[in-house]
Coordinates of N, CA and C in Angstrom, one line a residue:
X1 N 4.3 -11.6 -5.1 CA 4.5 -13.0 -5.5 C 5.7 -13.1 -6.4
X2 N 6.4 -14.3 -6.3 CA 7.5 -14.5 -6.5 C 7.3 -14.9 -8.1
X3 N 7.8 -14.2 -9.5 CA 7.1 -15.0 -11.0 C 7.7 -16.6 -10.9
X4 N 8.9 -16.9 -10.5 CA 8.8 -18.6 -10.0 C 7.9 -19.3 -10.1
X5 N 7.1 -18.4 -8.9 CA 6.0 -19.2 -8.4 C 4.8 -19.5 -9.6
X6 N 4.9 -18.1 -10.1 CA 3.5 -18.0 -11.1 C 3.7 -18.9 -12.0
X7 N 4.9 -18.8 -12.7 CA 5.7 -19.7 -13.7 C 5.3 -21.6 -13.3
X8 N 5.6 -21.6 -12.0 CA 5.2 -23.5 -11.6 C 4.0 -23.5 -11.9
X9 N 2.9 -22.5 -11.3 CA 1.8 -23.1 -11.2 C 1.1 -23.0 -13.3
X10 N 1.7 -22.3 -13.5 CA 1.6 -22.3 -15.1 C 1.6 -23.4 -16.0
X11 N 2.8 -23.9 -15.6 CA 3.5 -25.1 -15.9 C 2.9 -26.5 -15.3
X12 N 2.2 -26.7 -14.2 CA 1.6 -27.3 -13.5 C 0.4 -27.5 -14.7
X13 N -0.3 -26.2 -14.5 CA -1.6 -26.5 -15.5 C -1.2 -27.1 -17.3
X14 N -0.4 -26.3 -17.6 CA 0.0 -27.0 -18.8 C -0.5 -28.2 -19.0
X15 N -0.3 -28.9 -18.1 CA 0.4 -30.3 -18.1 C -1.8 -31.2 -18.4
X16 N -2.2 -30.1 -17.7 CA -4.1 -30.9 -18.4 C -4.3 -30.4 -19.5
X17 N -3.7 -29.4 -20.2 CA -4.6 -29.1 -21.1 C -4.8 -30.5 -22.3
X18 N -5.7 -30.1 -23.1 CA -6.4 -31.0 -23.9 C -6.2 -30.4 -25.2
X19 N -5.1 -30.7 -25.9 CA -4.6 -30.2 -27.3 C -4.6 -31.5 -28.1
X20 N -5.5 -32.7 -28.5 CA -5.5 -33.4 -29.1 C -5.0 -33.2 -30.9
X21 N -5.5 -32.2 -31.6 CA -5.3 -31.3 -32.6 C -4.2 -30.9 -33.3
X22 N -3.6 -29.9 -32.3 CA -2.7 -28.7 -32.4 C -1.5 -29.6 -31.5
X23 N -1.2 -30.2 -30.4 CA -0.2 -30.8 -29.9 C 0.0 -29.7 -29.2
X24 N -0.5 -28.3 -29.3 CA 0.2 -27.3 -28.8 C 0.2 -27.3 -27.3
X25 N 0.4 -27.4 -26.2 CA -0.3 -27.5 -24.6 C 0.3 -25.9 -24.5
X26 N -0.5 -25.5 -24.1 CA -0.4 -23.9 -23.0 C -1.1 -23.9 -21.7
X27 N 0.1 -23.5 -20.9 CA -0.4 -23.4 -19.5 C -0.5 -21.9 -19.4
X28 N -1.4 -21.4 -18.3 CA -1.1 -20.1 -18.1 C -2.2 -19.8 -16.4
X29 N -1.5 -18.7 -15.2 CA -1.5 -18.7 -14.1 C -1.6 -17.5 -14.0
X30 N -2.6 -16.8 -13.4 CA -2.8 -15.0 -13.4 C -3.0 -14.8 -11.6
X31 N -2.7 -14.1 -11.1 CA -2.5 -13.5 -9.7 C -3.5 -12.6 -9.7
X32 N -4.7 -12.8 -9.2 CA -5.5 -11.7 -8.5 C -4.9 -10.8 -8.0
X33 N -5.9 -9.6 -7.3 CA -5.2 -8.6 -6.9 C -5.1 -9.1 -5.3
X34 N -6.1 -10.1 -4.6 CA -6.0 -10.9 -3.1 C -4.3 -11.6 -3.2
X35 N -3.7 -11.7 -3.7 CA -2.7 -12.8 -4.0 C -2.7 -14.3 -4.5
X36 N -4.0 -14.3 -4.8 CA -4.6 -15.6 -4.9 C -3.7 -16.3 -6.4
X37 N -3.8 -17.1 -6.7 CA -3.2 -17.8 -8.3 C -4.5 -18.6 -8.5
X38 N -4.4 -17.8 -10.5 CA -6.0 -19.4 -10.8 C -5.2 -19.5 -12.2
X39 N -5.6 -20.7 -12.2 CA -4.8 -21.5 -13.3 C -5.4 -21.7 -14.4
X40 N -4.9 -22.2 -15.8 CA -5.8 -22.6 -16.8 C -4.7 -23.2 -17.9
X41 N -5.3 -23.7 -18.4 CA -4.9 -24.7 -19.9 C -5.9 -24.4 -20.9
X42 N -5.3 -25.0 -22.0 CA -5.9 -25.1 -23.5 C -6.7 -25.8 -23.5
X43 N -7.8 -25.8 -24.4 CA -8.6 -26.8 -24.2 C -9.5 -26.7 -26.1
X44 N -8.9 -27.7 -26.8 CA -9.5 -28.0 -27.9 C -10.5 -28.6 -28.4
X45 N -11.1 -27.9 -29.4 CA -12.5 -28.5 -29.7 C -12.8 -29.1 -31.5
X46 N -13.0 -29.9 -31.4 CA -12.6 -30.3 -33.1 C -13.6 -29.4 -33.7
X47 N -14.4 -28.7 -33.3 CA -14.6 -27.3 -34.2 C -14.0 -26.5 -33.5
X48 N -12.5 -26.3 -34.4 CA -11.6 -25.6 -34.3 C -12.3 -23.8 -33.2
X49 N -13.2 -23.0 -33.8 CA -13.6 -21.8 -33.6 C -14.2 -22.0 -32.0
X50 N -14.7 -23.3 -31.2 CA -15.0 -23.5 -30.0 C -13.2 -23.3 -29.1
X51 N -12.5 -23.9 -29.5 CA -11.1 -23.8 -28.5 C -11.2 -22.7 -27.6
X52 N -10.7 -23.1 -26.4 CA -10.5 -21.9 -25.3 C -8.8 -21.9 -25.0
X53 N -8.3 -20.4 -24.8 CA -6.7 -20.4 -24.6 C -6.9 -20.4 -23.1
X54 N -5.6 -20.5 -22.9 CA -5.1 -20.9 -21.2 C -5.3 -19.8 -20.9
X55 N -4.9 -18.7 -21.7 CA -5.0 -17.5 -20.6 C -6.6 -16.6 -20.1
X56 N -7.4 -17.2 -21.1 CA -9.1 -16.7 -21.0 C -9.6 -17.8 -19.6
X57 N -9.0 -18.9 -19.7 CA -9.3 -20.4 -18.9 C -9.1 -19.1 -17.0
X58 N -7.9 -19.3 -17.4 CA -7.1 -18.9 -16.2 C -8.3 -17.2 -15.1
X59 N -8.0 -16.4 -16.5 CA -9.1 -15.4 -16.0 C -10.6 -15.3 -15.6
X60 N -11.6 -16.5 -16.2 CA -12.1 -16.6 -16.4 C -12.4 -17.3 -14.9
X61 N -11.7 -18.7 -14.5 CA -11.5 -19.1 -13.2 C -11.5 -18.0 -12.1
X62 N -10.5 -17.2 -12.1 CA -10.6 -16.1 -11.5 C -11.9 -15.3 -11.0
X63 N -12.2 -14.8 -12.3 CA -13.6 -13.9 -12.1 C -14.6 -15.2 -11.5
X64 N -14.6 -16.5 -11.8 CA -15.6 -17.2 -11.2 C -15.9 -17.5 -9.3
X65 N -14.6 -17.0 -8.8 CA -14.3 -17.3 -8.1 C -14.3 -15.9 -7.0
X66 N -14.9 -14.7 -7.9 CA -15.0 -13.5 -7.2 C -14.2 -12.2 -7.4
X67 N -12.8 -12.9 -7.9 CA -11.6 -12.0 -8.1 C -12.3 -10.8 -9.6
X68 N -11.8 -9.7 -9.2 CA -12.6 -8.9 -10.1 C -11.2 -8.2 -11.2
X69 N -9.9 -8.0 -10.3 CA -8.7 -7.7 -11.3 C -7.7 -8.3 -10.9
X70 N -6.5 -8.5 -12.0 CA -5.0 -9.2 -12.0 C -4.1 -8.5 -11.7
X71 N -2.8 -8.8 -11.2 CA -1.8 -7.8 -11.0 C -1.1 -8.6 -11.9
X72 N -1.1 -9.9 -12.7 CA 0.7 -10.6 -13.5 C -0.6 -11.9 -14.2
X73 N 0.3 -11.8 -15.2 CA 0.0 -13.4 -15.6 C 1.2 -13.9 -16.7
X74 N 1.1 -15.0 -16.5 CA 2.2 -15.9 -16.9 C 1.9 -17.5 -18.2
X75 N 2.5 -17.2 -19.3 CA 2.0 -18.1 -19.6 C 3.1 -19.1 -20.6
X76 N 3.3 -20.3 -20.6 CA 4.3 -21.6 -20.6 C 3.8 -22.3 -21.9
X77 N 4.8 -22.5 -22.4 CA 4.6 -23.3 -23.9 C 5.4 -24.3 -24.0
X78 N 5.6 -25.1 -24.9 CA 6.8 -26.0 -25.3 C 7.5 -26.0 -26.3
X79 N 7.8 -24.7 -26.5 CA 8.5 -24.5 -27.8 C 10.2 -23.6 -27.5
X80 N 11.0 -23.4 -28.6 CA 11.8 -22.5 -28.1 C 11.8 -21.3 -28.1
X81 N 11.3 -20.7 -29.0 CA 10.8 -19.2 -28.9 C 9.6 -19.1 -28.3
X82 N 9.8 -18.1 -26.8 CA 8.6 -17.4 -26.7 C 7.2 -17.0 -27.0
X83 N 6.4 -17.7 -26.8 CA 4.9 -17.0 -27.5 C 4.0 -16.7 -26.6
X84 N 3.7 -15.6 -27.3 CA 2.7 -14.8 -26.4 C 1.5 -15.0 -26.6
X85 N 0.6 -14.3 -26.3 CA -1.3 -14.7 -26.0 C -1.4 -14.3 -27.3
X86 N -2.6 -15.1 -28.2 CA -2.8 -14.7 -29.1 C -4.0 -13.3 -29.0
X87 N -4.7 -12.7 -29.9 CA -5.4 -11.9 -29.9 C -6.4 -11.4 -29.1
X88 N -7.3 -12.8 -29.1 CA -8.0 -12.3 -28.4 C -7.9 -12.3 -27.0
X89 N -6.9 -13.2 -26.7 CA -6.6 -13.2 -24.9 C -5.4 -11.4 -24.9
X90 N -5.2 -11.1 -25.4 CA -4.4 -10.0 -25.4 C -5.5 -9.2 -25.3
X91 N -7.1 -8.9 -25.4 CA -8.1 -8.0 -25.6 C -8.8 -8.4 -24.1
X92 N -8.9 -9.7 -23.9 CA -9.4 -10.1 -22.6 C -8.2 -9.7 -21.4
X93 N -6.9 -10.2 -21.4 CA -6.0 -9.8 -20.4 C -6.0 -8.2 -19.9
X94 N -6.4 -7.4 -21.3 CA -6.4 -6.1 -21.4 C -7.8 -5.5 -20.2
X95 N -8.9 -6.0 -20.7 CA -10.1 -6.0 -20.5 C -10.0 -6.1 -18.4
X96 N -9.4 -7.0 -17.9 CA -9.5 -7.8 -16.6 C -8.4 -7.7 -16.2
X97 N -7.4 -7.4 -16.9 CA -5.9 -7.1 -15.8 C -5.2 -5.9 -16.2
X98 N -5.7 -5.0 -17.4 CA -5.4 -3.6 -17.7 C -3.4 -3.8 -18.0
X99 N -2.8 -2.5 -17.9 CA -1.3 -2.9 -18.1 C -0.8 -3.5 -17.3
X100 N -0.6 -5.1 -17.4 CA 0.5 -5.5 -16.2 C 1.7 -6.3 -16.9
X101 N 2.2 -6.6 -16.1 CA 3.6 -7.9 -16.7 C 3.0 -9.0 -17.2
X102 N 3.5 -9.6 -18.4 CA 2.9 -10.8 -19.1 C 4.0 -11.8 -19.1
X103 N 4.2 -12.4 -18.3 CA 5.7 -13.5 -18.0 C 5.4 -14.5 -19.5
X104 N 6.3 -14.1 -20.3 CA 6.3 -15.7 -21.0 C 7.4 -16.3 -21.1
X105 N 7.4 -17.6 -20.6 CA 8.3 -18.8 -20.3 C 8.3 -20.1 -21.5
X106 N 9.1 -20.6 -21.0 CA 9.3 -22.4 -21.7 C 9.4 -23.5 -21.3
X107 N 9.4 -24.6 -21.2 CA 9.9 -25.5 -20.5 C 11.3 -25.8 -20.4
X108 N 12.1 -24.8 -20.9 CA 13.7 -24.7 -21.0 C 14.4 -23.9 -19.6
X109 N 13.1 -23.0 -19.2 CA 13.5 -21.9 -18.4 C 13.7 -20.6 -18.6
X110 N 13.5 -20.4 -20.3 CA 13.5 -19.1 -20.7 C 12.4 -18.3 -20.2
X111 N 12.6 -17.0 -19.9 CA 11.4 -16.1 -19.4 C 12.3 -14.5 -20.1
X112 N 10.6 -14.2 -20.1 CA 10.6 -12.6 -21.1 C 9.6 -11.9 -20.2
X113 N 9.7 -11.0 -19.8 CA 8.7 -10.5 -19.1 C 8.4 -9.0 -20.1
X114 N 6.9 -8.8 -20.5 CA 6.9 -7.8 -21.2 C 5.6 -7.1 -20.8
X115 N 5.5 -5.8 -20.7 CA 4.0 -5.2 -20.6 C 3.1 -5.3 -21.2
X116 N 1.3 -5.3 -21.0 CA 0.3 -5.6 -21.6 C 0.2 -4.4 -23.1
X117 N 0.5 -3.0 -22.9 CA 0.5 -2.1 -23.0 C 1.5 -2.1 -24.6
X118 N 2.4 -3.0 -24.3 CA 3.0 -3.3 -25.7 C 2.7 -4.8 -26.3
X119 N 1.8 -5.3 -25.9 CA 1.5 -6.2 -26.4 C 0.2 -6.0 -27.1
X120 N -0.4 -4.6 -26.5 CA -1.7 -4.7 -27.2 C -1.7 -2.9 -27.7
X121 N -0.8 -2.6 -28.0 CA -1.2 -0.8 -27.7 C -2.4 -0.3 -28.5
X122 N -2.8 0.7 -27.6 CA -4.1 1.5 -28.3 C -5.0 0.4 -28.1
X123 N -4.6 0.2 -27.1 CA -6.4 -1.2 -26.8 C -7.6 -0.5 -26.5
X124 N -8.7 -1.5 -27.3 CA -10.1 -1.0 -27.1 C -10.5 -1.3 -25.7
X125 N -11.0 -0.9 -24.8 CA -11.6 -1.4 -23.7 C -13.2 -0.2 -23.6
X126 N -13.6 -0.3 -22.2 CA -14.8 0.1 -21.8 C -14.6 1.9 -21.8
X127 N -14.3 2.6 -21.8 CA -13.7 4.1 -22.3 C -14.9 4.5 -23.3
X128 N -14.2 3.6 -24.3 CA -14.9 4.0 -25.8 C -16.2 4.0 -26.0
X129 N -17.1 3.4 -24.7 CA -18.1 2.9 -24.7 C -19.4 3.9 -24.2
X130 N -18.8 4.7 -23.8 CA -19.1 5.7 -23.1 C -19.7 6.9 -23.8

């Protein structure tokens, strides 16, 4: 799949999230391993500690839907500098799409494409559990 692609449908979702709060809108679009695209946005809760990020939205859709791992996910902001998944979507991305490409974009057109692997190194996953 073309990151373009992933990038519109990103940007696409952006556009519902529900950031009444924060102003912040995050879109974000993750590629199954079928080639499928599932999308997601932000979604705020005036108790702050309920909020869902786009990118747990996005995976979350995914797994609902049967998809069990990701090959890319992509996620869109409105700002100028780049921002990445915060924490805990960096532990969930890790969790459900293991090391892949994490496209982060802007509404400018800027794109950074970086591995999960340095976004999160030495991640805890199911291993340890053992």
């Amino acid at each position: 799949m073309e990151i373009k692609e992933l990038i519109n449908a990103a940007i696409e979702a952006r556009e519902n999230a529900y950031a009444p709060y924060s102003n912040f809108q995050v879109g974000a679009a993750v590629e199954g391993e079928s080639g499928d695209i599932y999308i997601g946005c932000n979604v705020e809760s005036a108790s702050y500690g309920l909020t869902v990020c786009a990118e747990r939205v996005a995976i979350w859709k995914g797994i609902s839907r049967g998809e069990k791992r990701f090959k890319q996910i992509a996620v869109v902001v409105d700002t100028e500098e780049l921002t990445p998944p915060c924490g805990v979507c960096r532990q969930i991305i890790w969790e459900f799409c293991g090391d892949v490409p994490v496209i982060l974009s802007n509404l400018h057109g800027n794109t950074e494409t970086i591995m999960m692997s340095e976004l999160l190194p030495r991640a805890f996953d199911s291993k340890f559990l053992k």
